[in-house]
């Protein structure tokens, strides 16, 4: 099983869209794939449940799951554990497993959590990850909220601030960086990548996501990022156009 943390240069840069595209491309490549968005702020009530739209999109993009693991005999007469996530008889992952911490107001999660009396802790996030790992998908993508240094607590004179990036550091997850292609993205991308590396983590690659469709000198900015970021460009996502399948398949090959 391969697992990655999906972060972005800012909020609203297309982390969820990229996550869903990678999940779907993995399944088209005959891999089982599950997404996890532990914290989401901004929900509406649907059928008595508080639902975040991003989490709902990830749920739709995930493989079907089965609780049991089948065993098959390989061509070499060896026993192999096989995850049956892609079976048509499988079930859709419950939304509360994909998004265990769903905060109602669309504001900074640590502020929303304080208002709702919810604790944003490592244990809660890791517990949800453990539950999804038990399904043994080929690919597990954990999507962050906001940018890399998202605060879970701001700390006080006795306790330091605690960030979502601290959770990722403890879990030792490799990172995929989504760069929202707009004015200012060069600075945002370089600073974010620098912070990730300073935290001792590996950036597996980055995705250029055109989020406006009208960025001046788009290609020149993309060329600049390619020159300054040593990590590979996994995919380039056009504005409001479905990305090329072959490009996504190549990205999946690099991360699986």
mmCIF file of C-alpha atoms in Angstrom:
data_model
loop_
_atom_site.group_PDB
_atom_site.id
_atom_site.type_symbol
_atom_site.label_atom_id
_atom_site.label_comp_id
_atom_site.label_asym_id
_atom_site.label_seq_id
_atom_site.Cartn_x
_atom_site.Cartn_y
_atom_site.Cartn_z
ATOM 1 C CA UNK A 1 0.000 0.000 0.000
ATOM 2 C CA UNK A 2 1.222 3.471 -0.924
ATOM 3 C CA UNK A 3 -0.058 6.480 0.968
ATOM 4 C CA UNK A 4 0.464 10.195 0.492
ATOM 5 C CA UNK A 5 -0.580 13.466 2.035
ATOM 6 C CA UNK A 6 -2.077 15.961 -0.410
ATOM 7 C CA UNK A 7 -1.348 19.576 0.472
ATOM 8 C CA UNK A 8 -1.649 22.835 -1.425
ATOM 9 C CA UNK A 9 -0.082 26.242 -1.765
ATOM 10 C CA UNK A 10 -3.223 27.776 -0.257
ATOM 11 C CA UNK A 11 -6.883 27.098 0.321
ATOM 12 C CA UNK A 12 -9.073 26.827 -2.795
ATOM 13 C CA UNK A 13 -6.292 25.601 -5.081
ATOM 14 C CA UNK A 14 -7.992 22.351 -6.089
ATOM 15 C CA UNK A 15 -6.637 19.802 -3.608
ATOM 16 C CA UNK A 16 -9.898 17.857 -3.608
ATOM 17 C CA UNK A 17 -10.212 17.914 -7.392
ATOM 18 C CA UNK A 18 -6.665 16.614 -7.782
ATOM 19 C CA UNK A 19 -7.260 13.986 -5.090
ATOM 20 C CA UNK A 20 -10.381 12.749 -6.884
ATOM 21 C CA UNK A 21 -8.633 12.692 -10.265
ATOM 22 C CA UNK A 22 -5.794 10.596 -8.844
ATOM 23 C CA UNK A 23 -8.205 8.218 -7.092
ATOM 24 C CA UNK A 24 -10.155 7.672 -10.302
ATOM 25 C CA UNK A 25 -7.012 7.262 -12.407
ATOM 26 C CA UNK A 26 -5.708 4.662 -9.953
ATOM 27 C CA UNK A 27 -8.892 2.632 -10.331
ATOM 28 C CA UNK A 28 -8.695 2.866 -14.130
ATOM 29 C CA UNK A 29 -5.177 1.468 -13.676
ATOM 30 C CA UNK A 30 -6.687 -1.535 -11.816
ATOM 31 C CA UNK A 31 -5.639 -0.295 -8.384
ATOM 32 C CA UNK A 32 -7.880 0.094 -5.368
ATOM 33 C CA UNK A 33 -7.822 3.645 -4.049
ATOM 34 C CA UNK A 34 -9.262 5.385 -1.002
ATOM 35 C CA UNK A 35 -9.295 9.058 -0.048
ATOM 36 C CA UNK A 36 -9.301 10.507 3.455
ATOM 37 C CA UNK A 37 -10.111 14.092 4.456
ATOM 38 C CA UNK A 38 -9.868 14.005 8.241
ATOM 39 C CA UNK A 39 -10.821 17.651 8.777
ATOM 40 C CA UNK A 40 -13.309 19.675 6.751
ATOM 41 C CA UNK A 41 -14.869 23.032 7.604
ATOM 42 C CA UNK A 42 -18.019 24.165 5.857
ATOM 43 C CA UNK A 43 -20.917 21.722 5.959
ATOM 44 C CA UNK A 44 -24.601 21.606 5.174
ATOM 45 C CA UNK A 45 -27.134 19.291 6.743
ATOM 46 C CA UNK A 46 -28.355 16.524 4.448
ATOM 47 C CA UNK A 47 -30.708 13.837 5.774
ATOM 48 C CA UNK A 48 -29.728 14.673 9.332
ATOM 49 C CA UNK A 49 -25.981 14.461 8.672
ATOM 50 C CA UNK A 50 -23.535 17.349 8.401
ATOM 51 C CA UNK A 51 -21.907 16.955 5.002
ATOM 52 C CA UNK A 52 -18.900 18.671 3.464
ATOM 53 C CA UNK A 53 -18.992 18.897 -0.331
ATOM 54 C CA UNK A 54 -15.298 18.073 -0.750
ATOM 55 C CA UNK A 55 -15.645 14.975 1.422
ATOM 56 C CA UNK A 56 -18.693 13.927 -0.579
ATOM 57 C CA UNK A 57 -16.725 14.210 -3.827
ATOM 58 C CA UNK A 58 -13.923 12.111 -2.370
ATOM 59 C CA UNK A 59 -16.458 9.495 -1.272
ATOM 60 C CA UNK A 60 -17.751 9.264 -4.845
ATOM 61 C CA UNK A 61 -14.204 8.884 -6.189
ATOM 62 C CA UNK A 62 -13.175 6.081 -3.810
ATOM 63 C CA UNK A 63 -13.098 2.399 -4.640
ATOM 64 C CA UNK A 64 -15.883 0.232 -3.322
ATOM 65 C CA UNK A 65 -14.723 -1.581 -0.208
ATOM 66 C CA UNK A 66 -15.059 -5.027 1.265
ATOM 67 C CA UNK A 67 -14.248 -5.907 4.839
ATOM 68 C CA UNK A 68 -12.774 -9.270 3.908
ATOM 69 C CA UNK A 69 -9.534 -9.959 2.077
ATOM 70 C CA UNK A 70 -9.502 -12.758 -0.475
ATOM 71 C CA UNK A 71 -6.590 -15.101 -1.063
ATOM 72 C CA UNK A 72 -5.686 -16.214 -4.559
ATOM 73 C CA UNK A 73 -3.059 -18.543 -5.989
ATOM 74 C CA UNK A 74 -0.597 -16.775 -8.279
ATOM 75 C CA UNK A 75 0.930 -18.190 -11.467
ATOM 76 C CA UNK A 76 3.860 -19.349 -9.343
ATOM 77 C CA UNK A 77 1.549 -21.296 -7.023
ATOM 78 C CA UNK A 78 2.098 -18.772 -4.258
ATOM 79 C CA UNK A 79 -0.589 -17.522 -1.922
ATOM 80 C CA UNK A 80 -1.274 -13.818 -2.251
ATOM 81 C CA UNK A 81 -3.549 -11.530 -0.250
ATOM 82 C CA UNK A 82 -5.853 -9.656 -2.607
ATOM 83 C CA UNK A 83 -7.925 -6.633 -1.700
ATOM 84 C CA UNK A 84 -11.357 -6.804 -3.290
ATOM 85 C CA UNK A 85 -12.111 -3.086 -3.133
ATOM 86 C CA UNK A 86 -13.019 -2.937 -6.820
ATOM 87 C CA UNK A 87 -15.644 -5.668 -6.675
ATOM 88 C CA UNK A 88 -19.016 -4.484 -7.925
ATOM 89 C CA UNK A 89 -20.551 -6.142 -4.872
ATOM 90 C CA UNK A 90 -18.514 -3.860 -2.602
ATOM 91 C CA UNK A 91 -19.963 -1.033 -0.580
ATOM 92 C CA UNK A 92 -19.420 2.711 -0.650
ATOM 93 C CA UNK A 93 -17.237 3.940 2.172
ATOM 94 C CA UNK A 94 -19.304 5.689 4.867
ATOM 95 C CA UNK A 95 -18.834 9.444 4.773
ATOM 96 C CA UNK A 96 -17.918 9.555 8.468
ATOM 97 C CA UNK A 97 -14.906 7.363 7.713
ATOM 98 C CA UNK A 98 -13.726 9.595 4.894
ATOM 99 C CA UNK A 99 -14.348 12.758 6.918
ATOM 100 C CA UNK A 100 -14.529 12.036 10.674
ATOM 101 C CA UNK A 101 -14.220 15.695 11.712
ATOM 102 C CA UNK A 102 -16.896 17.716 9.889
ATOM 103 C CA UNK A 103 -17.122 21.290 11.182
ATOM 104 C CA UNK A 104 -20.160 23.376 10.295
ATOM 105 C CA UNK A 105 -18.871 26.920 9.572
ATOM 106 C CA UNK A 106 -16.604 27.528 6.578
ATOM 107 C CA UNK A 107 -13.870 29.184 8.616
ATOM 108 C CA UNK A 108 -10.414 28.248 9.887
ATOM 109 C CA UNK A 109 -10.819 24.715 11.313
ATOM 110 C CA UNK A 110 -9.203 25.462 14.680
ATOM 111 C CA UNK A 111 -11.641 28.354 15.225
ATOM 112 C CA UNK A 112 -14.622 26.263 14.121
ATOM 113 C CA UNK A 113 -13.487 23.450 16.408
ATOM 114 C CA UNK A 114 -13.279 25.811 19.387
ATOM 115 C CA UNK A 115 -16.794 27.079 18.697
ATOM 116 C CA UNK A 116 -18.153 23.531 18.471
ATOM 117 C CA UNK A 117 -16.158 22.082 21.365
ATOM 118 C CA UNK A 118 -14.286 19.654 19.134
ATOM 119 C CA UNK A 119 -10.669 18.671 19.783
ATOM 120 C CA UNK A 120 -8.409 18.447 16.729
ATOM 121 C CA UNK A 121 -5.907 15.826 17.874
ATOM 122 C CA UNK A 122 -3.339 13.502 16.394
ATOM 123 C CA UNK A 123 -5.100 10.497 17.926
ATOM 124 C CA UNK A 124 -8.413 11.297 16.231
ATOM 125 C CA UNK A 125 -6.789 11.777 12.828
ATOM 126 C CA UNK A 126 -4.567 8.694 13.163
ATOM 127 C CA UNK A 127 -7.509 6.564 14.279
ATOM 128 C CA UNK A 128 -9.419 7.403 11.105
ATOM 129 C CA UNK A 129 -6.353 6.641 9.002
ATOM 130 C CA UNK A 130 -5.928 3.274 10.721
ATOM 131 C CA UNK A 131 -9.526 2.359 9.894
ATOM 132 C CA UNK A 132 -8.965 3.037 6.195
ATOM 133 C CA UNK A 133 -5.592 1.282 6.152
ATOM 134 C CA UNK A 134 -7.380 -1.846 7.379
ATOM 135 C CA UNK A 135 -9.052 -2.106 3.955
ATOM 136 C CA UNK A 136 -5.557 -2.450 2.459
ATOM 137 C CA UNK A 137 -6.078 -0.277 -0.613
ATOM 138 C CA UNK A 138 -3.284 -0.043 -3.153
ATOM 139 C CA UNK A 139 -3.350 3.739 -2.816
ATOM 140 C CA UNK A 140 -4.475 5.900 0.103
ATOM 141 C CA UNK A 141 -4.563 9.687 -0.263
ATOM 142 C CA UNK A 142 -5.014 11.850 2.819
ATOM 143 C CA UNK A 143 -6.045 15.383 1.899
ATOM 144 C CA UNK A 144 -5.243 18.282 4.151
ATOM 145 C CA UNK A 145 -7.242 21.430 4.803
ATOM 146 C CA UNK A 146 -5.960 24.844 3.777
ATOM 147 C CA UNK A 147 -2.205 24.960 3.266
ATOM 148 C CA UNK A 148 0.766 23.146 4.770
ATOM 149 C CA UNK A 149 0.955 25.008 8.083
ATOM 150 C CA UNK A 150 -2.705 24.683 9.050
ATOM 151 C CA UNK A 151 -3.078 25.224 12.818
ATOM 152 C CA UNK A 152 -4.991 22.669 14.860
ATOM 153 C CA UNK A 153 -4.308 24.614 18.060
ATOM 154 C CA UNK A 154 -2.653 28.011 18.464
ATOM 155 C CA UNK A 155 -1.004 27.106 21.776
ATOM 156 C CA UNK A 156 -0.389 29.314 24.793
ATOM 157 C CA UNK A 157 2.484 30.298 27.072
ATOM 158 C CA UNK A 158 2.778 26.687 28.249
ATOM 159 C CA UNK A 159 1.968 24.719 25.104
ATOM 160 C CA UNK A 160 3.287 25.295 21.584
ATOM 161 C CA UNK A 161 0.965 25.580 18.627
ATOM 162 C CA UNK A 162 0.158 22.280 16.913
ATOM 163 C CA UNK A 163 -0.237 22.026 13.157
ATOM 164 C CA UNK A 164 -1.637 19.513 10.696
ATOM 165 C CA UNK A 165 1.894 19.335 9.305
ATOM 166 C CA UNK A 166 2.987 17.976 12.721
ATOM 167 C CA UNK A 167 0.550 15.103 12.220
ATOM 168 C CA UNK A 168 2.032 14.373 8.795
ATOM 169 C CA UNK A 169 5.557 14.492 10.258
ATOM 170 C CA UNK A 170 4.643 11.962 12.944
ATOM 171 C CA UNK A 171 3.035 9.698 10.342
ATOM 172 C CA UNK A 172 6.123 10.115 8.104
ATOM 173 C CA UNK A 173 3.990 10.461 4.979
ATOM 174 C CA UNK A 174 5.394 11.519 1.627
ATOM 175 C CA UNK A 175 3.695 14.616 0.237
ATOM 176 C CA UNK A 176 2.106 15.612 -3.067
ATOM 177 C CA UNK A 177 1.938 19.386 -3.512
ATOM 178 C CA UNK A 178 -0.899 21.010 -5.461
ATOM 179 C CA UNK A 179 0.119 24.377 -6.883
ATOM 180 C CA UNK A 180 -2.774 26.688 -7.676
ATOM 181 C CA UNK A 181 -1.602 28.431 -10.844
ATOM 182 C CA UNK A 182 -2.335 32.102 -10.271
ATOM 183 C CA UNK A 183 -0.406 35.291 -9.615
ATOM 184 C CA UNK A 184 1.797 34.726 -6.552
ATOM 185 C CA UNK A 185 2.048 30.961 -6.987
ATOM 186 C CA UNK A 186 5.829 30.982 -7.466
ATOM 187 C CA UNK A 187 6.412 32.384 -3.989
ATOM 188 C CA UNK A 188 3.700 30.205 -2.452
ATOM 189 C CA UNK A 189 5.012 27.034 -4.093
ATOM 190 C CA UNK A 190 8.653 27.646 -3.193
ATOM 191 C CA UNK A 191 7.877 28.555 0.430
ATOM 192 C CA UNK A 192 5.555 25.569 0.862
ATOM 193 C CA UNK A 193 8.068 23.151 -0.647
ATOM 194 C CA UNK A 194 10.810 24.644 1.531
ATOM 195 C CA UNK A 195 8.696 24.145 4.667
ATOM 196 C CA UNK A 196 7.880 20.537 3.766
ATOM 197 C CA UNK A 197 11.546 19.714 3.210
ATOM 198 C CA UNK A 198 12.512 21.539 6.425
ATOM 199 C CA UNK A 199 10.065 19.276 8.256
ATOM 200 C CA UNK A 200 12.112 16.306 7.032
ATOM 201 C CA UNK A 201 9.522 14.997 4.595
ATOM 202 C CA UNK A 202 9.764 13.961 0.963
ATOM 203 C CA UNK A 203 7.799 15.695 -1.767
ATOM 204 C CA UNK A 204 6.922 12.895 -4.169
ATOM 205 C CA UNK A 205 5.902 15.392 -6.827
ATOM 206 C CA UNK A 206 3.701 18.369 -7.566
ATOM 207 C CA UNK A 207 0.628 19.106 -9.630
ATOM 208 C CA UNK A 208 0.061 22.354 -11.526
ATOM 209 C CA UNK A 209 -3.640 23.187 -11.341
ATOM 210 C CA UNK A 210 -4.931 26.041 -13.515
ATOM 211 C CA UNK A 211 -7.592 27.507 -11.225
ATOM 212 C CA UNK A 212 -8.456 30.693 -13.119
ATOM 213 C CA UNK A 213 -8.032 30.031 -16.832
ATOM 214 C CA UNK A 214 -6.671 33.530 -17.345
ATOM 215 C CA UNK A 215 -3.301 33.649 -15.609
ATOM 216 C CA UNK A 216 -0.975 36.033 -17.433
ATOM 217 C CA UNK A 217 2.155 34.279 -18.769
ATOM 218 C CA UNK A 218 0.903 30.889 -17.615
ATOM 219 C CA UNK A 219 3.495 28.875 -19.547
ATOM 220 C CA UNK A 220 6.340 31.111 -18.384
ATOM 221 C CA UNK A 221 5.254 30.628 -14.766
ATOM 222 C CA UNK A 222 4.969 26.873 -15.260
ATOM 223 C CA UNK A 223 8.449 26.796 -16.810
ATOM 224 C CA UNK A 224 9.781 28.768 -13.829
ATOM 225 C CA UNK A 225 8.297 26.279 -11.374
ATOM 226 C CA UNK A 226 9.776 23.361 -13.304
ATOM 227 C CA UNK A 227 13.171 25.045 -13.132
ATOM 228 C CA UNK A 228 13.015 25.885 -9.418
ATOM 229 C CA UNK A 229 11.267 22.830 -7.941
ATOM 230 C CA UNK A 230 13.553 19.772 -8.052
ATOM 231 C CA UNK A 231 10.642 17.389 -7.545
ATOM 232 C CA UNK A 232 8.850 16.018 -10.638
ATOM 233 C CA UNK A 233 5.739 17.584 -12.127
ATOM 234 C CA UNK A 234 3.235 14.733 -11.819
ATOM 235 C CA UNK A 235 0.395 16.319 -13.773
ATOM 236 C CA UNK A 236 -0.892 19.550 -15.246
ATOM 237 C CA UNK A 237 -4.618 20.136 -14.758
ATOM 238 C CA UNK A 238 -6.265 22.506 -17.277
ATOM 239 C CA UNK A 239 -8.966 24.977 -16.288
ATOM 240 C CA UNK A 240 -12.465 23.439 -16.363
ATOM 241 C CA UNK A 241 -11.344 20.742 -18.816
ATOM 242 C CA UNK A 242 -10.982 17.071 -17.962
ATOM 243 C CA UNK A 243 -7.284 16.241 -17.634
ATOM 244 C CA UNK A 244 -5.641 13.836 -20.053
ATOM 245 C CA UNK A 245 -6.006 10.215 -18.918
ATOM 246 C CA UNK A 246 -2.558 9.207 -20.147
ATOM 247 C CA UNK A 247 -0.968 11.991 -18.112
ATOM 248 C CA UNK A 248 -2.835 10.856 -14.993
ATOM 249 C CA UNK A 249 -1.915 7.210 -15.629
ATOM 250 C CA UNK A 250 1.731 8.284 -15.809
ATOM 251 C CA UNK A 251 1.309 10.127 -12.504
ATOM 252 C CA UNK A 252 -0.189 7.028 -10.886
ATOM 253 C CA UNK A 253 2.731 4.965 -12.160
ATOM 254 C CA UNK A 254 5.132 7.362 -10.442
ATOM 255 C CA UNK A 255 3.378 7.200 -7.076
ATOM 256 C CA UNK A 256 2.233 3.556 -6.945
#
